[in-house]
XYZ file of C-alpha atoms in Angstrom:
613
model
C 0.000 0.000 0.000
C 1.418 3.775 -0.963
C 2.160 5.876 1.634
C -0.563 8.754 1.402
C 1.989 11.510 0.217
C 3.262 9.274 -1.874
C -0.107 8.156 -3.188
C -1.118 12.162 -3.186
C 2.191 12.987 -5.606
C 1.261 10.596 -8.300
C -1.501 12.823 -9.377
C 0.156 16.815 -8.903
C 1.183 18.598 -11.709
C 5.021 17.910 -12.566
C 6.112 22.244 -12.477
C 8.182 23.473 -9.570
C 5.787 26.196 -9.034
C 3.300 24.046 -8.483
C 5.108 22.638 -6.075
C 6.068 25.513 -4.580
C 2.492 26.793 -4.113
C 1.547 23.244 -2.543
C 3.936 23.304 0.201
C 2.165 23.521 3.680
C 2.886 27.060 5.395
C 2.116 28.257 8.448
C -0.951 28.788 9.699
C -1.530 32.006 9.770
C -3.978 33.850 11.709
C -7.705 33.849 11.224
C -10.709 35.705 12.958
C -12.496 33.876 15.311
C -15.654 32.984 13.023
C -13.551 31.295 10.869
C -12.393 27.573 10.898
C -8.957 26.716 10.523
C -7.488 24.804 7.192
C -7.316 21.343 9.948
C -10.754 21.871 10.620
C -12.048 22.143 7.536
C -9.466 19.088 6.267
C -11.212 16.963 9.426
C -14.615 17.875 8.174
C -13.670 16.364 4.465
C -11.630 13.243 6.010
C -14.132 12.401 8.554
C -16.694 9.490 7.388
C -20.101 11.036 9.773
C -19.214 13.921 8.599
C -22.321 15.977 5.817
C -18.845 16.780 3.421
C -17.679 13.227 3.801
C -16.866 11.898 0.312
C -19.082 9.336 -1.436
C -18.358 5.769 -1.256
C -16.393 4.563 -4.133
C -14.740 7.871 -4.579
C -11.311 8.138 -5.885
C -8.081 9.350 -4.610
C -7.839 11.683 -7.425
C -11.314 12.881 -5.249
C -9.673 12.758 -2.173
C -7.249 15.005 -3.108
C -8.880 17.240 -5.112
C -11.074 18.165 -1.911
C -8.064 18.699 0.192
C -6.343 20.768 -2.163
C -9.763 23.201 -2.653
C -9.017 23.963 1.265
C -5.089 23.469 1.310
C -4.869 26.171 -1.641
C -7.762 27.071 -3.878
C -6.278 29.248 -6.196
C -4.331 26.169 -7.638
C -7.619 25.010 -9.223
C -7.923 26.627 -12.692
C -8.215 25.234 -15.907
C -4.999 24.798 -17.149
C -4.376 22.595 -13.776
C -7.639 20.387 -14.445
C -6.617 20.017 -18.088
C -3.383 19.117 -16.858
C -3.796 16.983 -14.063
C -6.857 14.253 -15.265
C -5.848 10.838 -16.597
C -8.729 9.204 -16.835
C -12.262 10.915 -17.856
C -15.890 9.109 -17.595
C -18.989 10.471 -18.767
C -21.451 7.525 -18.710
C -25.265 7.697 -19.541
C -25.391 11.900 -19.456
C -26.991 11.545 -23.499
C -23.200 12.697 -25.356
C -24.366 12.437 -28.840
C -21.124 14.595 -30.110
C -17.456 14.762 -29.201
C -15.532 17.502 -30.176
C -12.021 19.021 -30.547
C -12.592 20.503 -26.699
C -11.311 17.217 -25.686
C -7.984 17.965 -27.210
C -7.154 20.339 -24.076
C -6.628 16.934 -21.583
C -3.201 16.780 -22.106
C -2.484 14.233 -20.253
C -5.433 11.988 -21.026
C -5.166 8.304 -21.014
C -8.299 6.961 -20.218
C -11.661 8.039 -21.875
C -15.099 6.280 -20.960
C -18.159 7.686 -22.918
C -20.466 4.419 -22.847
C -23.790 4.224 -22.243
C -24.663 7.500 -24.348
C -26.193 8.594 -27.902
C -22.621 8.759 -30.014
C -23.005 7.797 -33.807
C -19.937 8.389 -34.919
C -16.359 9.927 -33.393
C -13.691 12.321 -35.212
C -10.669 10.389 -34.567
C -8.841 13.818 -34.814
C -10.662 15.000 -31.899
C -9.327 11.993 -29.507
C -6.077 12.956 -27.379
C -3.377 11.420 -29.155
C -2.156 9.491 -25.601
C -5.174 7.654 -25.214
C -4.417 4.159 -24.157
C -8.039 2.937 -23.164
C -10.987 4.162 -25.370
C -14.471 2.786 -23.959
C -17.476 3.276 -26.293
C -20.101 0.984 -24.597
C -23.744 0.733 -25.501
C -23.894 3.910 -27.859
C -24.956 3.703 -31.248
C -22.602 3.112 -33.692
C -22.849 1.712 -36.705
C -19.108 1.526 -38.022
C -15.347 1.546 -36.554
C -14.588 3.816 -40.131
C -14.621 6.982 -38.283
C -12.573 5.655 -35.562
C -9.660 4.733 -38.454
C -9.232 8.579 -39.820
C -7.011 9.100 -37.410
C -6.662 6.408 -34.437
C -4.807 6.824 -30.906
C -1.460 5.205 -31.844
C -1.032 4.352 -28.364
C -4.423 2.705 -27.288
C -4.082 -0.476 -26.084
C -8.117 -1.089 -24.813
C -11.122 -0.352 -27.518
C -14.001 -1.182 -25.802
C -16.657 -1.323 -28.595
C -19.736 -3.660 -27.222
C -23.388 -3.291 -27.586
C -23.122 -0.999 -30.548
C -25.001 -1.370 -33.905
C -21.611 -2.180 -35.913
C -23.083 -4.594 -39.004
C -21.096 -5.668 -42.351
C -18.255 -7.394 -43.691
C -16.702 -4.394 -44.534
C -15.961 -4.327 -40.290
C -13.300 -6.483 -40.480
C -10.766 -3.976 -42.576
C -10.998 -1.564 -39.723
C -9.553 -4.110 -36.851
C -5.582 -4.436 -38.737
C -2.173 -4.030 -37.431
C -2.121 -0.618 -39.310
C -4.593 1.555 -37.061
C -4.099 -0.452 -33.827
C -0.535 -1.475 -33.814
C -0.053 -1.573 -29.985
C -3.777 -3.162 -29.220
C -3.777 -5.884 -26.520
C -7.481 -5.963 -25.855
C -10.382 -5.888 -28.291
C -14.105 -5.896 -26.880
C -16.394 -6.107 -29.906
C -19.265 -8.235 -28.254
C -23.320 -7.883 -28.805
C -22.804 -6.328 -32.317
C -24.407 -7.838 -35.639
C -21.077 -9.187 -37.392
C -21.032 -11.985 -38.905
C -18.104 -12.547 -41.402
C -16.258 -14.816 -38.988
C -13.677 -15.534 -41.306
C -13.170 -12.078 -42.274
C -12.539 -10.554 -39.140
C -10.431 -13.800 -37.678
C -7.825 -12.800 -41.099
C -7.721 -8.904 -39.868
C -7.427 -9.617 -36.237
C -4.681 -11.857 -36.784
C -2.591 -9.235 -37.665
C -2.407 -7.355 -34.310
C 0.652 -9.244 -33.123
C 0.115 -7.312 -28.980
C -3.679 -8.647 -28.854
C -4.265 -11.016 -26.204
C -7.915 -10.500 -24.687
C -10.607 -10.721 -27.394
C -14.547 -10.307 -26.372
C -16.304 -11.400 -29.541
C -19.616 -13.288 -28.207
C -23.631 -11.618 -28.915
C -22.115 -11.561 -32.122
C -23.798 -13.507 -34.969
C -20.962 -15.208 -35.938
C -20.672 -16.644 -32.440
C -23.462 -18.775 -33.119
C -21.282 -21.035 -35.183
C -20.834 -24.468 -34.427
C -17.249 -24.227 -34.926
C -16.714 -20.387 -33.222
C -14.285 -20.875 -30.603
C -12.409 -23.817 -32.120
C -11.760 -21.764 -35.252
C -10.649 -18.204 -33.342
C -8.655 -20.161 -30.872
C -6.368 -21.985 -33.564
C -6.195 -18.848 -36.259
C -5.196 -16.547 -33.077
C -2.257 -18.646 -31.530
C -1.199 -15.488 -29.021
C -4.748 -15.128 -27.972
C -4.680 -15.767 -23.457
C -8.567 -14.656 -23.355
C -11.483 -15.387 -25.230
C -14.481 -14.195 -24.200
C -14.038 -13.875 -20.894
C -12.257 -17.464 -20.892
C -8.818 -18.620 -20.694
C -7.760 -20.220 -23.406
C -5.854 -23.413 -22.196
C -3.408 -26.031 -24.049
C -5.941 -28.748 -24.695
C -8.181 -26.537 -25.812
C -5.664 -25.308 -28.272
C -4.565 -29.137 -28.997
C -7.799 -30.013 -29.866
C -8.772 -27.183 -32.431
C -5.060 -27.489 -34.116
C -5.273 -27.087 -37.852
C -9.026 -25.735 -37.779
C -7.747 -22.243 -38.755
C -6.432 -23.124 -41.936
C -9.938 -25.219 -42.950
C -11.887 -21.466 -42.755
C -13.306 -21.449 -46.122
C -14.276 -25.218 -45.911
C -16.534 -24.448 -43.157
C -20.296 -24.098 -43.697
C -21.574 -20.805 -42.050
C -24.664 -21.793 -40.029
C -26.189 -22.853 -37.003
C -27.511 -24.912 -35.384
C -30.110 -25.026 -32.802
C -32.284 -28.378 -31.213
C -35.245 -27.772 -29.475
C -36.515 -30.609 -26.639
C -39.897 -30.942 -25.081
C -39.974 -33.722 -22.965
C -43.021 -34.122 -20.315
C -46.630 -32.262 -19.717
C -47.479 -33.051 -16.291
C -50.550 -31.400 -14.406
C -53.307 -31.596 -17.302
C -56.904 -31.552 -16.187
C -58.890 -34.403 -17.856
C -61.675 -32.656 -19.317
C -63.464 -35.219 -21.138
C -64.755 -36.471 -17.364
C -67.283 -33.479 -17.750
C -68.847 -34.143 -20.886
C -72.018 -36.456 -20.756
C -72.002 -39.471 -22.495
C -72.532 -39.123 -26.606
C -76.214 -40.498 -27.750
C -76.782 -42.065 -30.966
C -76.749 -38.821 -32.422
C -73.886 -37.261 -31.129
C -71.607 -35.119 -30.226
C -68.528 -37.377 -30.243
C -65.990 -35.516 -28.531
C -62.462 -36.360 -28.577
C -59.796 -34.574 -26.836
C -55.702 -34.191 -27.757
C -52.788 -32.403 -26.285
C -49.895 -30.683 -27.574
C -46.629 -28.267 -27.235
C -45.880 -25.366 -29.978
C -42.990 -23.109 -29.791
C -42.133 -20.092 -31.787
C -38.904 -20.351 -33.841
C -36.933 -17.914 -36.176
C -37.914 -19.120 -40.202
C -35.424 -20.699 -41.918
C -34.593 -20.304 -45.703
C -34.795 -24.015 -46.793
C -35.377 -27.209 -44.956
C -37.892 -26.192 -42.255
C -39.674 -29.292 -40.807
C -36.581 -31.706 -41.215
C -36.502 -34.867 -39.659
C -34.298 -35.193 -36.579
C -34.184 -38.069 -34.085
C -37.024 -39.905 -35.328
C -39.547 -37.127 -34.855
C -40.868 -34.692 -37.588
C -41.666 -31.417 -35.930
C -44.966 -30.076 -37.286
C -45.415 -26.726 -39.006
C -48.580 -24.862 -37.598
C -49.449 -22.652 -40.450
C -52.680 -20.150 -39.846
C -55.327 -21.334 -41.602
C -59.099 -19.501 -42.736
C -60.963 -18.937 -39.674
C -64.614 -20.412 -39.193
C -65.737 -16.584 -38.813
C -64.069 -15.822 -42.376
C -65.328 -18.719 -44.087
C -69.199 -17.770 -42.960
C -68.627 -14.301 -43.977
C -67.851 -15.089 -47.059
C -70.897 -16.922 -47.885
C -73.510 -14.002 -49.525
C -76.553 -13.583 -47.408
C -79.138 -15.111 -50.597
C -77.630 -18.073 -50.864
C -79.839 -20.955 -49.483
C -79.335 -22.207 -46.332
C -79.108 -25.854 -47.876
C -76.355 -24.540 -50.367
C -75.024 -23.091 -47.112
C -74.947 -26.786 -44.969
C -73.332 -28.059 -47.966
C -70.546 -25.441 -47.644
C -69.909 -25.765 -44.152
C -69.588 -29.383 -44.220
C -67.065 -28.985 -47.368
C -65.093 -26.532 -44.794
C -65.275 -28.124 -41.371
C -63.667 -31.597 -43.304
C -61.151 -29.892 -45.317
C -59.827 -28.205 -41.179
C -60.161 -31.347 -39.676
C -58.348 -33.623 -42.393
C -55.385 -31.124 -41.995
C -54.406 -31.863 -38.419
C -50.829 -29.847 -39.290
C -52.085 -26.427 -40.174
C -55.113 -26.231 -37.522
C -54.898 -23.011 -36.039
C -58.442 -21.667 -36.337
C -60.301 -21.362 -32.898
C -59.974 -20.594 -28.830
C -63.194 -20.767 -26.771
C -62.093 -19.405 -23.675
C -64.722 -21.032 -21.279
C -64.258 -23.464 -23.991
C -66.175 -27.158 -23.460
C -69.954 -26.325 -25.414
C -71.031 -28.444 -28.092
C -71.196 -27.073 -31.232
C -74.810 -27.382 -33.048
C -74.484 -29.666 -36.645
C -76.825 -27.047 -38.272
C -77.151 -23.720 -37.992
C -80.240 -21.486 -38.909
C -77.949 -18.860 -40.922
C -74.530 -17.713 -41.486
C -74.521 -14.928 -39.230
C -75.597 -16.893 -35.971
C -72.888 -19.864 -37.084
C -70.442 -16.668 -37.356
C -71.317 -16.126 -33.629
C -70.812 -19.435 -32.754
C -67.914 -19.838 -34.348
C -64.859 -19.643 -31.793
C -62.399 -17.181 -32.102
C -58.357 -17.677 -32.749
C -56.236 -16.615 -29.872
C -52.887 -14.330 -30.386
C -51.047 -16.513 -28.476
C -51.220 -19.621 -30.846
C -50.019 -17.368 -33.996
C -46.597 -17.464 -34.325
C -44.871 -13.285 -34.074
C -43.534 -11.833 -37.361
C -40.752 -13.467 -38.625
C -41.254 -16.928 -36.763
C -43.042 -20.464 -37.675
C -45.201 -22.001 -34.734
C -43.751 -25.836 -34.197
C -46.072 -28.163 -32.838
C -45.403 -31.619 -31.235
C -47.132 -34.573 -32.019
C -50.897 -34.739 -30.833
C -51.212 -37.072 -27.901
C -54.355 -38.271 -25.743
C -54.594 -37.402 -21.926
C -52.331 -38.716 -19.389
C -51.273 -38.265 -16.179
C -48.113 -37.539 -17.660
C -47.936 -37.045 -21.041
C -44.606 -37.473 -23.041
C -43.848 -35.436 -25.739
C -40.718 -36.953 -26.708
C -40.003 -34.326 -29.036
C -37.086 -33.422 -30.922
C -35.884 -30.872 -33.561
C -32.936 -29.889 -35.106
C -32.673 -26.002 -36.959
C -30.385 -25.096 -39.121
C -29.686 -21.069 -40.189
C -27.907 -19.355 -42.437
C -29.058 -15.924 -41.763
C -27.578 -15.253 -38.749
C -28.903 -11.934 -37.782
C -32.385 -12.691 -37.396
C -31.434 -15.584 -35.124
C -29.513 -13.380 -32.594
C -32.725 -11.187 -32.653
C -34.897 -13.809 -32.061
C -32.579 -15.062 -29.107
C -32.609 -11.186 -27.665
C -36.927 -11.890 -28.241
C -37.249 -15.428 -26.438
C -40.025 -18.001 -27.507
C -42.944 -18.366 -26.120
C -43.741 -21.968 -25.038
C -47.840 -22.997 -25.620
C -49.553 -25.986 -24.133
C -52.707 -26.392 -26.083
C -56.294 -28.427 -25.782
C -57.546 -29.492 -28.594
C -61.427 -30.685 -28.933
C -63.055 -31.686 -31.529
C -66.238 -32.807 -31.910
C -67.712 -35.774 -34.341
C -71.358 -36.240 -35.875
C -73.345 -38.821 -37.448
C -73.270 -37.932 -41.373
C -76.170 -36.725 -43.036
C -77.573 -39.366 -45.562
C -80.408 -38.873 -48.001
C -83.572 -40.795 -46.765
C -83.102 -43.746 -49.200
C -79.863 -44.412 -47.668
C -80.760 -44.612 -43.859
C -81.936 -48.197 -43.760
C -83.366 -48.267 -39.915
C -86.249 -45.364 -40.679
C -87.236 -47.507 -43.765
C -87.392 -50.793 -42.330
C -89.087 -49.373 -39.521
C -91.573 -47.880 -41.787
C -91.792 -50.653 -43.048
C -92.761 -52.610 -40.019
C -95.130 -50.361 -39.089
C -96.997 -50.717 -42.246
C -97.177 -54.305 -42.167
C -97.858 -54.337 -38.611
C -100.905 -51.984 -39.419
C -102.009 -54.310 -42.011
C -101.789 -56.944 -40.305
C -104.054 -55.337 -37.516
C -106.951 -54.791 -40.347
C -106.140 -57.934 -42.114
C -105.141 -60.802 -39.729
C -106.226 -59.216 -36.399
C -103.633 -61.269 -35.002
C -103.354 -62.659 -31.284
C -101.047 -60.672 -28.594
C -98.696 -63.240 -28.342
C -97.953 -62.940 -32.354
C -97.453 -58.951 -31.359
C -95.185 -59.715 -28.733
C -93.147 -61.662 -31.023
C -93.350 -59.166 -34.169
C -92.354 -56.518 -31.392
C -89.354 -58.647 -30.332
C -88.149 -59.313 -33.518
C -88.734 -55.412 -34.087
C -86.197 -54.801 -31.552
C -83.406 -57.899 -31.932
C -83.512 -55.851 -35.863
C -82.844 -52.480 -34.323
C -80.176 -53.798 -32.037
C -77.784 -55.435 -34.586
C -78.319 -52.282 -36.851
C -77.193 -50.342 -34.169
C -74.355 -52.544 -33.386
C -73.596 -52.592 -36.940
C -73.486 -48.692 -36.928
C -71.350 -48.366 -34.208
C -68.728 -50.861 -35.654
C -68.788 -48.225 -38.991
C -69.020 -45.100 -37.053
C -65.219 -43.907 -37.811
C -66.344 -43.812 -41.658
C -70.133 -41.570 -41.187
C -68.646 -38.852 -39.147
C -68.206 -35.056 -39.785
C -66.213 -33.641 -37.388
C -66.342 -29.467 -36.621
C -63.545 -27.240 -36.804
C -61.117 -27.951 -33.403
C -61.548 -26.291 -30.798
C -58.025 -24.845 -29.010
C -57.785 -23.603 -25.630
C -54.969 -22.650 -24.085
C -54.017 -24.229 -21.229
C -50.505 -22.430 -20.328
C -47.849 -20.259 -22.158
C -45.070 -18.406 -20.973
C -41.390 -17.007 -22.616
C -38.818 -18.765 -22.814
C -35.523 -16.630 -21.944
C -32.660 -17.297 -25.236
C -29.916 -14.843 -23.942
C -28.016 -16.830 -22.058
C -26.987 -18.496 -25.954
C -25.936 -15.095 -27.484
C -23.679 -14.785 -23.231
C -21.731 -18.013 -24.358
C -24.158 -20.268 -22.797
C -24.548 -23.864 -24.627
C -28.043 -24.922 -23.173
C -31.198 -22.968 -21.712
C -33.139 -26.133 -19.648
C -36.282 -24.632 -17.927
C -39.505 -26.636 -16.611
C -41.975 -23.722 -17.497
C -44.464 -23.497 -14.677
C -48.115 -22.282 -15.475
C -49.556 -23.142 -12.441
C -52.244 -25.103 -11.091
C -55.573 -25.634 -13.726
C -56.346 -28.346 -11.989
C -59.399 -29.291 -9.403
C -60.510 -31.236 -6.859
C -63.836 -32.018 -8.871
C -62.165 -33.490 -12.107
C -59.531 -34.780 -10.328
C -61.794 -37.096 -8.210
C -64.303 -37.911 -11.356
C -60.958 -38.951 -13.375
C -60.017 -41.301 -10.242
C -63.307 -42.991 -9.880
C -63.052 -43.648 -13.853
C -59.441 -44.971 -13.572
C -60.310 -47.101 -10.497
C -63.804 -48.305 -11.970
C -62.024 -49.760 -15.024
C -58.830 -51.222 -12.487
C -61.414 -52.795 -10.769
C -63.069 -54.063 -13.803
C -59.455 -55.878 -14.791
C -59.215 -57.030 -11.167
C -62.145 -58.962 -11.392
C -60.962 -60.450 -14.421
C -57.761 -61.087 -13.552
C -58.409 -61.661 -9.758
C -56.348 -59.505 -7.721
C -56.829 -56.933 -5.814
C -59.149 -53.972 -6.690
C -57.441 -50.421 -6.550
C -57.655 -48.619 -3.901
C -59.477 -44.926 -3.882
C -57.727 -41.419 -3.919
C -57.938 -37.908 -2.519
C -58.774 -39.125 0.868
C -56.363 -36.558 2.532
C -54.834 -33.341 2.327
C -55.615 -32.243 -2.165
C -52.141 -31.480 -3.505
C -52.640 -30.852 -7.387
C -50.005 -30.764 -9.315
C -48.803 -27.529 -11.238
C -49.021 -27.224 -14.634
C -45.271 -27.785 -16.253
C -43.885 -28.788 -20.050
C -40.040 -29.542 -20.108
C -38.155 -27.433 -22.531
C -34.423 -27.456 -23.456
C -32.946 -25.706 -26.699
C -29.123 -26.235 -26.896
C -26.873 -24.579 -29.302
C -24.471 -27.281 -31.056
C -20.876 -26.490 -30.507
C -18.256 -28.534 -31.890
C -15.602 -29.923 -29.790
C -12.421 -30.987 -31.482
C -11.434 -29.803 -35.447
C -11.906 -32.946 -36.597
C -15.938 -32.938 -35.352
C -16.267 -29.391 -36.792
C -14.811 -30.712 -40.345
C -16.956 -34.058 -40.139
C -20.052 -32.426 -39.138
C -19.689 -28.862 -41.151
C -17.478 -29.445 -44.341
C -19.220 -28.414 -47.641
């Protein structure tokens, strides 16, 4: 530790009158309202004290205080210009530095982040500038820095500026930064990686090198690739850069152009746990419907890709959700003369063409969400009002496709088992959609199923009961049969009826007409992506949308689940299953798994097998 005059030395002007003047004299004698110079010095030094300095002050503060008692007449311009090193003006809205600055002649240090600076005049920068700090301001290119650069900087602090283009990578050489050590370029939009990896090697002094929130970070093969082109490099962002590290990547600097520039991305969504079992609310379906069948699945936004999209990867195509016409749309479309049996026939043509697409069904939210449509409607407008409406939270945002996973019936716990690979080439929309986030959607989908509407000559149970009836009657005039021959006519009647209607259940797949589905959503939340632009290679989260579930359903599903145990008990003789929800109701939270990891090769020779053209 400095000894404080030695410590207060460093920073006073080097002119013997200067010194002179700062020499300690005598105290000389002062009225008694006044306090002396030690009692004014005490009030500065003293930490209860109202003129105590600030905490994290500097000593350049410290003495700067003492001398405005010791000798204020010492504190003019020429001494300030003078006597500062190191000058920080953070978030005061600089939008313009001028040739003012010049007048520091002693500058070394210059922090202006945080402000509103498009561009710099070089010529205006003091030429002994060794650290130049330009954080978070809004520039777009390093040219103007080039015109005339600080031959002795040796820190350019450039991050989370707006610099875009190849053409960055000519302003980073050995001839405007010749004694550079340490280069901070990260959270801009540059993406020639090759291009500024052949310029930076040039600096022969650089040894730190901040390069990630780039777009070209998001290559597979980003740090292997720096790491071996930049053999004096100690620091990569943020990282030390150790021997097996640089044993692994050897040779993967000179395989630059062989390299394909993109990235890649896979998406995981693993279980759904906490669903609510709808389906144990809806009464059971009569011969004439509703059928109603319920699914569940996972979408996720994702930045569109240029070619490819919906590759297969692991075994499991991801499905594209793709908006689709609405039900309202489709009914106002219809004119109002048209006749409403025209109009049936329409609707039906519709509703199967949405439900035989189960990949681009995106149509329709009820919020409240479990009433039956009607098959017929008495006219367009009143379908148009029954029609549920699409919810903004199952359209993917501009820019994005909505992924889906497969569509799978309820379970306690239902697995997903979902997995997607994306490849980009555009890398600057995939660092903005990383800044955005997805947002993660767990979706119920109903749909409900009706008998299909015949002409009369084909429904064979009205005419053979018409039939009956007419001999029956006939039989009454003719034959004026006995009772007991009615009794067995009326038997017969019904054996008839029953086998038809056990042959009509057998065929009911084929004779129904399903409705548009209906989609409610059941949970959705954002997913955070930064942490892949900070150098992170996986985001893992179990999204948690709370509890949907009740005590109601929850004890209707158990009594079904424990009817139909019991029912296999009996035929299997064992035990039957014991109730639930006798104690203390715990439901479960709603919760989806979701993992997107950002591939990163390993070694050289992974990056060359995986990413060679």
């Amino acid at each position: 530790m400095e000894h404080p005059e030695e410590n207060k030395s460093r920073f006073l002007p080097r002119t013997g009158r200067t010194w002179r003047e700062l020499i300690p004299r005598d105290e000389e004698a002062v009225s008694p309202g006044e306090e002396t110079v030690e009692a004014l010095l005490g009030l500065v030094r003293s930490p209860h004290s109202p003129w105590a300095l600030l905490e994290g002050s500097s000593a350049e503060d410290r003495f700067l205080r003492e001398l405005a008692i010791q000798n204020p007449l010492m504190l003019k311009d020429t001494f300030f210009y003078s006597y500062f090193r190191s000058l920080r003006v953070v978030d005061k809205q600089v939008s313009l530095v001028d040739k003012d600055l010049l007048k520091f002649l002693n500058l070394e240090e210059l922090v202006l982040s945080a402000n509103q600076i498009q561009e710099i005049d070089a010529v205006n920068l003091p030429p002994t500038l060794k650290v130049l700090e330009l954080y978070g301001n809004e520039i777009r290119s390093m040219e103007c820095l080039c015109t005339a650069p600080p031959p002795r900087l040796q820190h350019l602090g450039l991050g989370h500026n707006k610099l875009l283009g190849p053409l960055e990578s000519l302003y980073v050489t050995f001839n405007h930064w010749p004694n550079l050590v340490s280069l901070d370029l990260s959270f801009n939009d540059l993406t020639d990686l090759q291009g500024m990896i052949a310029s930076l090697s040039t600096l022969r002094r650089l040894r730190l090198l901040v390069l990630q929130g780039n777009p070209l970070a998001l290559l597979p093969y980003y740090r292997g690739f720096t790491i071996d082109s930049l053999s004096q490099l100690c620091v990569l962002d943020d990282i030390t850069v150790s021997p097996s590290e640089k044993h692994q990547f050897r040779g993967l600097g000179r395989s630059g152009d062989l390299l394909a520039r993109q990235a890649q991305l896979v998406v995981t969504i693993g279980n759904v746990k906490g669903v609510q079992d709808t389906s144990v609310l809806d009464p059971e379906p009569g011969p004439q419907g509703p059928f109603i069948t319920y699914s569940y699945y996972v979408t996720y936004d994702f930045v569109e890709e240029e070619e490819g999209e919906g590759s297969e990867y692991g075994g499991v195509l991801a499905e594209i959700v793709m908006p689709s016409p609405s039900a309202e749309q489709l009914a106002e479309d219809i004119p109002e003369d048209v006749p409403e049996e025209v109009f049936e026939e329409h609707e039906d043509s519709a509703e199967s063409g949405l439900s035989s697409q189960s990949g681009e069904r995106e149509d329709s939210l009820v919020s409240g969400g479990s009433a039956p449509l009607p098959g017929v409607a008495d006219s367009a407008e009143e379908l148009a009002k029954l029609r549920p409406r699409r919810d903004p939270r199952l359209c993917p945002s501009p820019g994005t496709v909505l992924f889906s996973t497969v569509r799978k019936p309820w379970t306690d716990v239902i697995p997903c088992s979902y997995e997607m690979q994306h490849t980009l080439k555009d890398l600057v929309p995939l660092k903005a959609f990383l800044l955005a986030g997805t947002t993660v959607t767990i979706v119920e989908e109903k749909i409900l199923s009706w008998p299909a509407v015949l002409p009369p000559v084909d429904v064979p149970l009205p005419a053979k009961k018409g039939k009956g009836e007419k001999d029956k009657k006939g039989k009454k005039e003719k034959d004026k049969k006995g009772k007991d021959g009615m009794d067995t006519a009326g038997k017969r009647e019904k054996e008839v009826a029953k086998e038809q209607k056990g042959s009509k259940k057998k065929e009911l797949p084929k004779e129904l007409r399903q409705d548009p589905p209906i989609l409610r959503v059941l949970g959705s939340g954002l997913v955070v992506l930064e942490p892949l632009l900070a150098g992170e290679p996986l985001v893992s989260e179990v999204c948690n949308f709370g509890v949907i579930r009740t005590l109601e359903t929850d004890r209707l599903t158990s009594l079904r689940d424990s009817k139909n145990k019991n029912k296999r008990a009996k035929k299997e003789k064992t035990k039957p299953a014991a109730a639930v929800y006798d104690g203390d109701y715990q439901p479960q939270p709603l919760t989806v798994e979701v993992q997107i990891q950002l591939n990163q090769c390993r070694t050289a020779e992974e990056a060359l097998r995986e990413f060679a053209l």
